[in-house]
């Protein structure tokens, strides 16, 4: 058969539909996800039978699965129903992987896609090897109860993702009956309501103590210490700072532009840089090595995501986290400054209002935020001149 697929073609095919003959198709989505589908007619109606992800089912295995299904059709049997009777039900793990690939086009970024995968692999691990049609309410509760009150937000996400996987299994004919992970009218009778659970908050240093903290921080000759100070001054998330690249910095306009794929909201975010923030970047520019501003030990890799937390530990700061400095900034802005709340929320890269309001709010109020961030930097500046770091001092990782 001249037009049959090759293993190389399966790996490199661009988005589209590719025939291997005999109604076996490779479907490649816009995100690059690849799956096998057998198309056939059953009692006058077109049917599609999924044969798995091309990432886990090689071409030869897909052909064998398709050939087996065609033999059943020739015998007057529906291969989808026969697969259920033959015990050919996929596991929860297989179904979860397929659902994740199918939904990946709608994910905000690669980080969201990775989180979707990691939460199910970590917390729903006991379910992964179970046939998807055998999962019960007790199975779901066994996964959720250990984290329901200690990791409330994570547990809520895990429950929702399990529900989605089991809904997909039912839609494909692998399950019957109600979804055991459904909240309303089911698990809400067996678990405390999420709204009543204690949400995890990041401990924050009181804003009144930030200047004193920075004075101590500047005594530490380390790249991670400079990263932490910049993180505080920009009110950015630690991952945004550690992933900062030189190409994102406009020194002339004093703007740091964080690309959408590195933002939690999946939208590009411009951050006005205060005078002190620019000074930190100029210091690091003299030591420039590779694409990352805060370069790590490995070639062209940033500092570890624990680098700034380790600075806090070495400074014996036990009642604050790196992320908590965003709360310090917010509290200062609300209690001390006269800047409007929406300017502060925009500085924190929070989504403001509903979709209609967001559509009209096209400006990111950059210049208003510039005044805010300069005021914050001034507030954070240690009062004793002796605590100011020498810009020419070499930073060490």
mmCIF file of C-alpha atoms in Angstrom:
data_model
loop_
_atom_site.group_PDB
_atom_site.id
_atom_site.type_symbol
_atom_site.label_atom_id
_atom_site.label_comp_id
_atom_site.label_asym_id
_atom_site.label_seq_id
_atom_site.Cartn_x
_atom_site.Cartn_y
_atom_site.Cartn_z
ATOM 1 C CA UNK A 1 0.000 0.000 0.000
ATOM 2 C CA UNK A 2 1.913 3.012 -1.346
ATOM 3 C CA UNK A 3 0.510 5.676 0.976
ATOM 4 C CA UNK A 4 0.917 3.859 4.276
ATOM 5 C CA UNK A 5 2.441 5.755 7.168
ATOM 6 C CA UNK A 6 5.953 5.295 8.454
ATOM 7 C CA UNK A 7 7.185 5.567 12.035
ATOM 8 C CA UNK A 8 9.075 8.711 11.019
ATOM 9 C CA UNK A 9 5.947 10.256 9.550
ATOM 10 C CA UNK A 10 4.001 9.500 12.731
ATOM 11 C CA UNK A 11 6.591 11.382 14.799
ATOM 12 C CA UNK A 12 6.955 14.404 12.504
ATOM 13 C CA UNK A 13 3.506 14.865 10.955
ATOM 14 C CA UNK A 14 2.065 18.370 11.183
ATOM 15 C CA UNK A 15 -1.504 18.990 12.403
ATOM 16 C CA UNK A 16 -4.002 17.174 10.212
ATOM 17 C CA UNK A 17 -5.508 13.757 9.408
ATOM 18 C CA UNK A 18 -3.360 11.022 7.854
ATOM 19 C CA UNK A 19 -4.587 7.708 6.481
ATOM 20 C CA UNK A 20 -2.695 4.465 6.926
ATOM 21 C CA UNK A 21 -5.216 2.562 4.846
ATOM 22 C CA UNK A 22 -8.058 0.335 5.967
ATOM 23 C CA UNK A 23 -9.781 3.340 7.637
ATOM 24 C CA UNK A 24 -6.992 3.701 10.208
ATOM 25 C CA UNK A 25 -6.077 7.338 10.727
ATOM 26 C CA UNK A 26 -3.480 9.304 12.606
ATOM 27 C CA UNK A 27 -5.033 12.521 13.908
ATOM 28 C CA UNK A 28 -2.585 15.294 14.825
ATOM 29 C CA UNK A 29 -4.077 18.239 16.740
ATOM 30 C CA UNK A 30 -2.921 21.840 16.599
ATOM 31 C CA UNK A 31 -0.939 21.287 19.797
ATOM 32 C CA UNK A 32 0.927 18.328 18.331
ATOM 33 C CA UNK A 33 -1.051 15.664 20.209
ATOM 34 C CA UNK A 34 -1.286 12.456 18.156
ATOM 35 C CA UNK A 35 -3.925 9.744 18.390
ATOM 36 C CA UNK A 36 -5.085 6.695 16.433
ATOM 37 C CA UNK A 37 -8.666 6.422 15.191
ATOM 38 C CA UNK A 38 -10.406 3.615 13.295
ATOM 39 C CA UNK A 39 -13.426 4.705 11.330
ATOM 40 C CA UNK A 40 -16.153 2.228 10.387
ATOM 41 C CA UNK A 41 -19.855 2.025 9.660
ATOM 42 C CA UNK A 42 -22.126 0.173 12.044
ATOM 43 C CA UNK A 43 -25.760 -0.391 11.147
ATOM 44 C CA UNK A 44 -25.725 2.505 8.743
ATOM 45 C CA UNK A 45 -24.083 4.953 11.124
ATOM 46 C CA UNK A 46 -20.500 6.265 11.044
ATOM 47 C CA UNK A 47 -18.476 5.306 14.089
ATOM 48 C CA UNK A 48 -15.018 6.137 15.399
ATOM 49 C CA UNK A 49 -13.021 3.887 17.664
ATOM 50 C CA UNK A 50 -10.055 5.352 19.505
ATOM 51 C CA UNK A 51 -6.984 3.132 19.525
ATOM 52 C CA UNK A 52 -4.867 5.209 21.882
ATOM 53 C CA UNK A 53 -2.291 7.951 21.787
ATOM 54 C CA UNK A 54 0.489 7.633 19.222
ATOM 55 C CA UNK A 55 2.861 8.578 22.042
ATOM 56 C CA UNK A 56 2.177 5.235 23.741
ATOM 57 C CA UNK A 57 0.867 3.064 20.871
ATOM 58 C CA UNK A 58 3.468 2.442 18.118
ATOM 59 C CA UNK A 59 2.404 2.279 14.469
ATOM 60 C CA UNK A 60 2.686 -1.511 14.326
ATOM 61 C CA UNK A 61 0.471 -1.914 17.403
ATOM 62 C CA UNK A 62 -2.084 0.528 16.000
ATOM 63 C CA UNK A 63 -2.266 -1.533 12.803
ATOM 64 C CA UNK A 64 -2.758 -4.735 14.775
ATOM 65 C CA UNK A 65 -5.526 -3.148 16.871
ATOM 66 C CA UNK A 66 -7.213 -1.896 13.699
ATOM 67 C CA UNK A 67 -6.909 -5.307 12.024
ATOM 68 C CA UNK A 68 -8.451 -7.005 15.071
ATOM 69 C CA UNK A 69 -11.348 -4.548 15.050
ATOM 70 C CA UNK A 70 -11.943 -5.077 11.316
ATOM 71 C CA UNK A 71 -12.103 -8.835 11.860
ATOM 72 C CA UNK A 72 -14.832 -8.347 14.440
ATOM 73 C CA UNK A 73 -16.758 -6.082 12.072
ATOM 74 C CA UNK A 74 -16.507 -8.784 9.386
ATOM 75 C CA UNK A 75 -18.042 -11.216 11.901
ATOM 76 C CA UNK A 76 -20.962 -8.880 12.478
ATOM 77 C CA UNK A 77 -19.686 -7.607 15.821
ATOM 78 C CA UNK A 78 -19.329 -4.034 17.033
ATOM 79 C CA UNK A 79 -15.634 -3.735 18.020
ATOM 80 C CA UNK A 80 -16.356 -1.015 20.584
ATOM 81 C CA UNK A 81 -18.873 -3.197 22.437
ATOM 82 C CA UNK A 82 -16.651 -6.240 22.050
ATOM 83 C CA UNK A 83 -13.722 -4.396 23.540
ATOM 84 C CA UNK A 84 -15.801 -3.773 26.629
ATOM 85 C CA UNK A 85 -16.820 -7.419 26.838
ATOM 86 C CA UNK A 86 -13.276 -8.638 26.169
ATOM 87 C CA UNK A 87 -11.910 -6.628 29.047
ATOM 88 C CA UNK A 88 -10.300 -4.170 26.651
ATOM 89 C CA UNK A 89 -11.248 -1.281 28.896
ATOM 90 C CA UNK A 90 -8.447 1.295 29.232
ATOM 91 C CA UNK A 91 -7.047 2.151 32.635
ATOM 92 C CA UNK A 92 -7.714 5.441 34.349
ATOM 93 C CA UNK A 93 -4.110 6.452 33.610
ATOM 94 C CA UNK A 94 -4.467 5.759 29.888
ATOM 95 C CA UNK A 95 -7.749 7.642 29.739
ATOM 96 C CA UNK A 96 -6.303 10.561 31.734
ATOM 97 C CA UNK A 97 -3.384 10.839 29.301
ATOM 98 C CA UNK A 98 -5.740 10.828 26.321
ATOM 99 C CA UNK A 99 -7.999 13.447 27.899
ATOM 100 C CA UNK A 100 -5.049 15.674 28.729
ATOM 101 C CA UNK A 101 -3.815 15.528 25.149
ATOM 102 C CA UNK A 102 -7.307 16.247 23.807
ATOM 103 C CA UNK A 103 -7.711 19.259 26.114
ATOM 104 C CA UNK A 104 -4.187 20.614 25.696
ATOM 105 C CA UNK A 105 -5.231 23.090 22.989
ATOM 106 C CA UNK A 106 -7.295 24.926 25.581
ATOM 107 C CA UNK A 107 -4.581 25.095 28.241
ATOM 108 C CA UNK A 108 -3.149 28.550 28.950
ATOM 109 C CA UNK A 109 0.452 27.414 28.659
ATOM 110 C CA UNK A 110 2.832 24.478 28.987
ATOM 111 C CA UNK A 111 2.951 24.965 32.740
ATOM 112 C CA UNK A 112 -0.819 24.407 33.012
ATOM 113 C CA UNK A 113 -0.525 21.291 30.871
ATOM 114 C CA UNK A 114 2.270 19.968 33.077
ATOM 115 C CA UNK A 115 0.256 20.706 36.236
ATOM 116 C CA UNK A 116 -2.755 18.830 34.847
ATOM 117 C CA UNK A 117 -0.526 15.805 34.313
ATOM 118 C CA UNK A 118 1.448 16.015 37.553
ATOM 119 C CA UNK A 119 -1.565 16.393 39.870
ATOM 120 C CA UNK A 120 -3.192 13.244 38.492
ATOM 121 C CA UNK A 121 0.049 11.280 38.483
ATOM 122 C CA UNK A 122 0.894 12.341 42.042
ATOM 123 C CA UNK A 123 -2.404 12.423 43.889
ATOM 124 C CA UNK A 124 -4.519 10.062 41.767
ATOM 125 C CA UNK A 125 -1.745 7.473 41.479
ATOM 126 C CA UNK A 126 -3.874 4.686 43.107
ATOM 127 C CA UNK A 127 -6.401 5.054 40.277
ATOM 128 C CA UNK A 128 -4.019 4.931 37.325
ATOM 129 C CA UNK A 129 -3.801 1.155 36.970
ATOM 130 C CA UNK A 130 -7.504 0.491 37.561
ATOM 131 C CA UNK A 131 -9.767 -0.188 34.548
ATOM 132 C CA UNK A 132 -11.710 3.021 34.108
ATOM 133 C CA UNK A 133 -15.077 1.244 34.417
ATOM 134 C CA UNK A 134 -14.273 -0.145 37.881
ATOM 135 C CA UNK A 135 -13.612 3.105 39.725
ATOM 136 C CA UNK A 136 -16.063 3.719 42.550
ATOM 137 C CA UNK A 137 -16.880 6.471 45.027
ATOM 138 C CA UNK A 138 -14.727 4.729 47.624
ATOM 139 C CA UNK A 139 -11.770 4.820 45.230
ATOM 140 C CA UNK A 140 -12.226 8.546 44.659
ATOM 141 C CA UNK A 141 -12.579 9.244 48.380
ATOM 142 C CA UNK A 142 -9.420 7.272 49.109
ATOM 143 C CA UNK A 143 -7.554 9.705 46.855
ATOM 144 C CA UNK A 144 -9.204 12.902 48.092
ATOM 145 C CA UNK A 145 -9.515 12.454 51.857
ATOM 146 C CA UNK A 146 -5.762 12.576 52.660
ATOM 147 C CA UNK A 147 -5.449 16.029 51.030
ATOM 148 C CA UNK A 148 -8.981 17.465 51.313
ATOM 149 C CA UNK A 149 -8.330 19.532 54.441
ATOM 150 C CA UNK A 150 -4.558 20.005 54.173
ATOM 151 C CA UNK A 151 -4.246 20.938 50.491
ATOM 152 C CA UNK A 152 -7.703 22.311 49.789
ATOM 153 C CA UNK A 153 -7.109 23.998 46.442
ATOM 154 C CA UNK A 154 -5.045 21.118 45.075
ATOM 155 C CA UNK A 155 -7.655 18.596 46.247
ATOM 156 C CA UNK A 156 -10.429 20.550 44.549
ATOM 157 C CA UNK A 157 -8.489 20.570 41.280
ATOM 158 C CA UNK A 158 -7.750 16.844 41.547
ATOM 159 C CA UNK A 159 -11.436 16.070 42.098
ATOM 160 C CA UNK A 160 -12.448 18.138 39.080
ATOM 161 C CA UNK A 161 -9.865 16.465 36.868
ATOM 162 C CA UNK A 162 -10.887 12.976 37.973
ATOM 163 C CA UNK A 163 -14.488 13.899 37.191
ATOM 164 C CA UNK A 164 -13.518 15.079 33.718
ATOM 165 C CA UNK A 165 -11.568 11.891 32.976
ATOM 166 C CA UNK A 166 -14.465 9.685 34.079
ATOM 167 C CA UNK A 167 -16.943 11.778 32.058
ATOM 168 C CA UNK A 168 -14.754 11.278 28.992
ATOM 169 C CA UNK A 169 -14.640 7.528 29.659
ATOM 170 C CA UNK A 170 -18.432 7.432 29.769
ATOM 171 C CA UNK A 171 -18.710 9.448 26.557
ATOM 172 C CA UNK A 172 -16.469 6.870 24.866
ATOM 173 C CA UNK A 173 -18.621 3.996 26.090
ATOM 174 C CA UNK A 174 -16.221 2.687 28.731
ATOM 175 C CA UNK A 175 -18.421 3.520 31.748
ATOM 176 C CA UNK A 176 -22.084 3.563 32.713
ATOM 177 C CA UNK A 177 -24.002 5.279 35.493
ATOM 178 C CA UNK A 178 -23.233 8.328 37.579
ATOM 179 C CA UNK A 179 -19.789 9.858 37.917
ATOM 180 C CA UNK A 180 -18.356 8.948 41.374
ATOM 181 C CA UNK A 181 -16.236 12.126 41.387
ATOM 182 C CA UNK A 182 -19.232 14.450 40.881
ATOM 183 C CA UNK A 183 -19.466 17.111 43.592
ATOM 184 C CA UNK A 184 -23.041 18.416 43.544
ATOM 185 C CA UNK A 185 -25.518 15.887 44.846
ATOM 186 C CA UNK A 186 -22.830 13.296 45.535
ATOM 187 C CA UNK A 187 -19.457 14.059 47.140
ATOM 188 C CA UNK A 188 -20.883 17.203 48.739
ATOM 189 C CA UNK A 189 -22.663 14.794 51.111
ATOM 190 C CA UNK A 190 -19.422 13.008 51.987
ATOM 191 C CA UNK A 191 -16.792 15.765 52.213
ATOM 192 C CA UNK A 192 -16.787 19.236 53.836
ATOM 193 C CA UNK A 193 -17.516 22.073 51.441
ATOM 194 C CA UNK A 194 -14.370 23.589 49.895
ATOM 195 C CA UNK A 195 -15.449 27.096 50.944
ATOM 196 C CA UNK A 196 -15.229 26.019 54.594
ATOM 197 C CA UNK A 197 -11.760 24.582 54.309
ATOM 198 C CA UNK A 198 -8.755 26.561 55.431
ATOM 199 C CA UNK A 199 -7.035 27.858 52.329
ATOM 200 C CA UNK A 200 -3.285 27.829 52.226
ATOM 201 C CA UNK A 201 -1.739 31.299 52.493
ATOM 202 C CA UNK A 202 1.879 32.241 52.012
ATOM 203 C CA UNK A 203 3.309 33.711 55.232
ATOM 204 C CA UNK A 204 4.309 37.320 54.595
ATOM 205 C CA UNK A 205 6.771 39.673 56.221
ATOM 206 C CA UNK A 206 4.952 42.788 57.547
ATOM 207 C CA UNK A 207 5.586 45.630 55.113
ATOM 208 C CA UNK A 208 6.978 47.753 57.952
ATOM 209 C CA UNK A 209 9.890 45.282 58.217
ATOM 210 C CA UNK A 210 10.749 45.005 54.513
ATOM 211 C CA UNK A 211 13.312 47.856 54.444
ATOM 212 C CA UNK A 212 15.195 46.378 57.392
ATOM 213 C CA UNK A 213 15.089 42.963 55.725
ATOM 214 C CA UNK A 214 16.509 44.374 52.477
ATOM 215 C CA UNK A 215 19.312 46.084 54.405
ATOM 216 C CA UNK A 216 20.326 42.646 55.705
ATOM 217 C CA UNK A 217 19.767 41.059 52.297
ATOM 218 C CA UNK A 218 22.221 43.472 50.669
ATOM 219 C CA UNK A 219 25.007 42.187 52.872
ATOM 220 C CA UNK A 220 24.829 38.841 51.072
ATOM 221 C CA UNK A 221 27.044 38.525 48.008
ATOM 222 C CA UNK A 222 24.926 36.105 46.009
ATOM 223 C CA UNK A 223 23.013 36.187 42.761
ATOM 224 C CA UNK A 224 20.036 34.653 44.561
ATOM 225 C CA UNK A 225 20.006 37.587 47.002
ATOM 226 C CA UNK A 226 19.809 40.038 44.105
ATOM 227 C CA UNK A 227 17.064 37.915 42.554
ATOM 228 C CA UNK A 228 15.089 38.071 45.795
ATOM 229 C CA UNK A 229 15.447 41.848 46.062
ATOM 230 C CA UNK A 230 14.310 42.302 42.464
ATOM 231 C CA UNK A 231 11.412 39.944 43.147
ATOM 232 C CA UNK A 232 10.358 42.133 46.075
ATOM 233 C CA UNK A 233 10.750 45.407 44.159
ATOM 234 C CA UNK A 234 8.726 44.198 41.157
ATOM 235 C CA UNK A 235 6.089 42.293 43.201
ATOM 236 C CA UNK A 236 6.556 39.482 40.679
ATOM 237 C CA UNK A 237 6.243 35.746 41.212
ATOM 238 C CA UNK A 238 9.462 33.833 41.846
ATOM 239 C CA UNK A 239 9.176 31.797 38.641
ATOM 240 C CA UNK A 240 8.791 34.956 36.573
ATOM 241 C CA UNK A 241 11.951 36.431 38.096
ATOM 242 C CA UNK A 242 14.076 33.294 37.862
ATOM 243 C CA UNK A 243 13.007 32.775 34.253
ATOM 244 C CA UNK A 244 13.834 36.383 33.296
ATOM 245 C CA UNK A 245 15.896 36.665 30.105
ATOM 246 C CA UNK A 246 17.941 39.609 28.866
ATOM 247 C CA UNK A 247 15.783 39.875 25.753
ATOM 248 C CA UNK A 248 12.810 40.782 27.985
ATOM 249 C CA UNK A 249 14.520 43.894 29.417
ATOM 250 C CA UNK A 250 14.254 47.318 27.757
ATOM 251 C CA UNK A 251 16.775 49.460 29.610
ATOM 252 C CA UNK A 252 15.901 52.619 27.667
ATOM 253 C CA UNK A 253 12.199 52.441 28.556
ATOM 254 C CA UNK A 254 12.848 50.776 31.920
ATOM 255 C CA UNK A 255 10.368 47.981 31.201
ATOM 256 C CA UNK A 256 10.498 44.238 31.781
ATOM 257 C CA UNK A 257 8.079 42.371 29.499
ATOM 258 C CA UNK A 258 7.193 38.885 30.749
ATOM 259 C CA UNK A 259 5.877 36.715 27.863
ATOM 260 C CA UNK A 260 2.442 35.141 28.136
ATOM 261 C CA UNK A 261 3.749 31.574 28.411
ATOM 262 C CA UNK A 262 5.485 32.407 31.692
ATOM 263 C CA UNK A 263 2.524 34.212 33.260
ATOM 264 C CA UNK A 264 -0.070 32.500 35.444
ATOM 265 C CA UNK A 265 -2.909 34.270 33.606
ATOM 266 C CA UNK A 266 -1.431 33.371 30.210
ATOM 267 C CA UNK A 267 -1.142 37.039 29.190
ATOM 268 C CA UNK A 268 1.916 39.176 28.473
ATOM 269 C CA UNK A 269 2.714 41.431 31.433
ATOM 270 C CA UNK A 270 4.784 44.632 31.346
ATOM 271 C CA UNK A 271 6.519 45.625 34.567
ATOM 272 C CA UNK A 272 7.914 49.154 35.021
ATOM 273 C CA UNK A 273 11.377 48.999 36.578
ATOM 274 C CA UNK A 274 12.295 51.314 39.430
ATOM 275 C CA UNK A 275 15.668 53.008 39.653
ATOM 276 C CA UNK A 276 16.902 50.393 42.129
ATOM 277 C CA UNK A 277 15.635 47.538 39.953
ATOM 278 C CA UNK A 278 17.570 48.933 36.989
ATOM 279 C CA UNK A 279 20.691 49.210 39.177
ATOM 280 C CA UNK A 280 20.436 45.514 40.071
ATOM 281 C CA UNK A 281 20.076 44.559 36.412
ATOM 282 C CA UNK A 282 22.999 46.755 35.377
ATOM 283 C CA UNK A 283 25.145 45.051 37.996
ATOM 284 C CA UNK A 284 24.207 41.624 36.649
ATOM 285 C CA UNK A 285 24.708 42.783 33.063
ATOM 286 C CA UNK A 286 28.435 43.087 33.796
ATOM 287 C CA UNK A 287 28.455 39.386 34.661
ATOM 288 C CA UNK A 288 26.234 38.402 31.743
ATOM 289 C CA UNK A 289 26.613 34.747 30.752
ATOM 290 C CA UNK A 290 23.904 33.305 28.526
ATOM 291 C CA UNK A 291 20.263 34.214 28.069
ATOM 292 C CA UNK A 292 19.137 34.193 31.702
ATOM 293 C CA UNK A 293 19.547 37.220 33.935
ATOM 294 C CA UNK A 294 19.898 35.031 37.025
ATOM 295 C CA UNK A 295 22.137 32.342 35.596
ATOM 296 C CA UNK A 296 22.577 29.076 37.448
ATOM 297 C CA UNK A 297 25.494 26.662 37.626
ATOM 298 C CA UNK A 298 24.382 24.666 34.575
ATOM 299 C CA UNK A 299 25.124 26.147 31.160
ATOM 300 C CA UNK A 300 22.386 28.487 29.953
ATOM 301 C CA UNK A 301 20.032 27.525 32.785
ATOM 302 C CA UNK A 302 18.546 29.812 35.455
ATOM 303 C CA UNK A 303 18.947 29.499 39.201
ATOM 304 C CA UNK A 304 17.055 26.721 40.923
ATOM 305 C CA UNK A 305 13.452 27.484 41.824
ATOM 306 C CA UNK A 306 14.492 27.010 45.456
ATOM 307 C CA UNK A 307 17.349 29.529 45.298
ATOM 308 C CA UNK A 308 15.475 32.457 46.833
ATOM 309 C CA UNK A 309 13.782 30.314 49.473
ATOM 310 C CA UNK A 310 17.226 29.087 50.495
ATOM 311 C CA UNK A 311 18.310 32.703 50.999
ATOM 312 C CA UNK A 312 15.439 33.129 53.454
ATOM 313 C CA UNK A 313 16.453 29.956 55.278
ATOM 314 C CA UNK A 314 20.066 31.097 55.583
ATOM 315 C CA UNK A 315 18.799 34.402 56.961
ATOM 316 C CA UNK A 316 16.717 32.378 59.455
ATOM 317 C CA UNK A 317 13.458 33.927 58.239
ATOM 318 C CA UNK A 318 10.906 31.337 59.308
ATOM 319 C CA UNK A 319 7.659 33.331 59.193
ATOM 320 C CA UNK A 320 7.769 34.513 55.569
ATOM 321 C CA UNK A 321 8.037 33.084 52.060
ATOM 322 C CA UNK A 322 9.207 34.549 48.766
ATOM 323 C CA UNK A 323 5.647 34.606 47.449
ATOM 324 C CA UNK A 324 4.550 36.292 50.650
ATOM 325 C CA UNK A 325 6.346 39.513 49.656
ATOM 326 C CA UNK A 326 3.563 40.054 47.126
ATOM 327 C CA UNK A 327 1.207 40.257 50.099
ATOM 328 C CA UNK A 328 3.603 42.663 51.819
ATOM 329 C CA UNK A 329 3.419 44.870 48.733
ATOM 330 C CA UNK A 330 -0.367 44.656 48.543
ATOM 331 C CA UNK A 331 -0.777 45.483 52.230
ATOM 332 C CA UNK A 332 1.565 48.476 51.883
ATOM 333 C CA UNK A 333 -0.286 49.727 48.815
ATOM 334 C CA UNK A 334 -3.648 49.427 50.550
ATOM 335 C CA UNK A 335 -2.639 50.809 53.949
ATOM 336 C CA UNK A 336 0.048 53.374 53.171
ATOM 337 C CA UNK A 337 -0.185 54.526 49.549
ATOM 338 C CA UNK A 338 -2.970 56.444 47.830
ATOM 339 C CA UNK A 339 -2.868 54.384 44.632
ATOM 340 C CA UNK A 340 -6.221 52.918 43.481
ATOM 341 C CA UNK A 341 -6.825 49.222 44.124
ATOM 342 C CA UNK A 342 -7.056 48.380 40.407
ATOM 343 C CA UNK A 343 -3.544 49.784 39.843
ATOM 344 C CA UNK A 344 -2.184 47.570 42.607
ATOM 345 C CA UNK A 345 -4.013 44.509 41.265
ATOM 346 C CA UNK A 346 -2.672 45.189 37.766
ATOM 347 C CA UNK A 347 0.833 45.466 39.211
ATOM 348 C CA UNK A 348 0.314 42.012 40.730
ATOM 349 C CA UNK A 349 -0.832 40.708 37.305
ATOM 350 C CA UNK A 350 -4.235 39.811 38.699
ATOM 351 C CA UNK A 351 -7.213 39.594 36.337
ATOM 352 C CA UNK A 352 -9.642 42.401 37.212
ATOM 353 C CA UNK A 353 -13.399 42.195 36.644
ATOM 354 C CA UNK A 354 -15.452 39.944 34.412
ATOM 355 C CA UNK A 355 -14.793 39.327 30.723
ATOM 356 C CA UNK A 356 -16.867 42.325 29.650
ATOM 357 C CA UNK A 357 -14.918 44.659 31.919
ATOM 358 C CA UNK A 358 -11.630 43.148 30.777
ATOM 359 C CA UNK A 359 -12.576 43.808 27.152
ATOM 360 C CA UNK A 360 -12.975 47.522 27.864
ATOM 361 C CA UNK A 361 -9.916 47.702 30.122
ATOM 362 C CA UNK A 362 -7.353 47.584 27.322
ATOM 363 C CA UNK A 363 -4.681 49.771 28.954
ATOM 364 C CA UNK A 364 -2.282 48.260 31.466
ATOM 365 C CA UNK A 365 -1.825 51.683 33.142
ATOM 366 C CA UNK A 366 1.942 51.382 32.747
ATOM 367 C CA UNK A 367 2.862 54.948 33.712
ATOM 368 C CA UNK A 368 0.564 54.941 36.743
ATOM 369 C CA UNK A 369 2.123 51.676 37.800
ATOM 370 C CA UNK A 370 5.591 53.145 37.257
ATOM 371 C CA UNK A 371 4.853 55.731 39.960
ATOM 372 C CA UNK A 372 3.526 52.960 42.204
ATOM 373 C CA UNK A 373 6.602 50.759 41.816
ATOM 374 C CA UNK A 374 8.972 53.699 42.314
ATOM 375 C CA UNK A 375 7.101 54.589 45.516
ATOM 376 C CA UNK A 376 7.337 50.965 46.686
ATOM 377 C CA UNK A 377 11.070 50.869 45.926
ATOM 378 C CA UNK A 378 11.543 54.091 47.880
ATOM 379 C CA UNK A 379 9.643 52.630 50.830
ATOM 380 C CA UNK A 380 11.793 49.469 50.692
ATOM 381 C CA UNK A 381 15.064 51.411 50.588
ATOM 382 C CA UNK A 382 17.062 50.939 53.802
ATOM 383 C CA UNK A 383 17.433 54.204 55.681
ATOM 384 C CA UNK A 384 21.082 53.696 56.669
ATOM 385 C CA UNK A 385 23.494 54.471 53.865
ATOM 386 C CA UNK A 386 25.923 51.918 55.228
ATOM 387 C CA UNK A 387 23.542 49.144 54.239
ATOM 388 C CA UNK A 388 23.494 50.015 50.532
ATOM 389 C CA UNK A 389 25.232 47.432 48.407
ATOM 390 C CA UNK A 390 28.140 48.483 46.205
ATOM 391 C CA UNK A 391 27.036 48.086 42.606
ATOM 392 C CA UNK A 392 30.505 47.071 41.494
ATOM 393 C CA UNK A 393 30.613 44.120 43.884
ATOM 394 C CA UNK A 394 30.638 40.771 42.090
ATOM 395 C CA UNK A 395 27.622 38.541 42.769
ATOM 396 C CA UNK A 396 28.114 34.845 43.357
ATOM 397 C CA UNK A 397 25.495 32.134 42.802
#
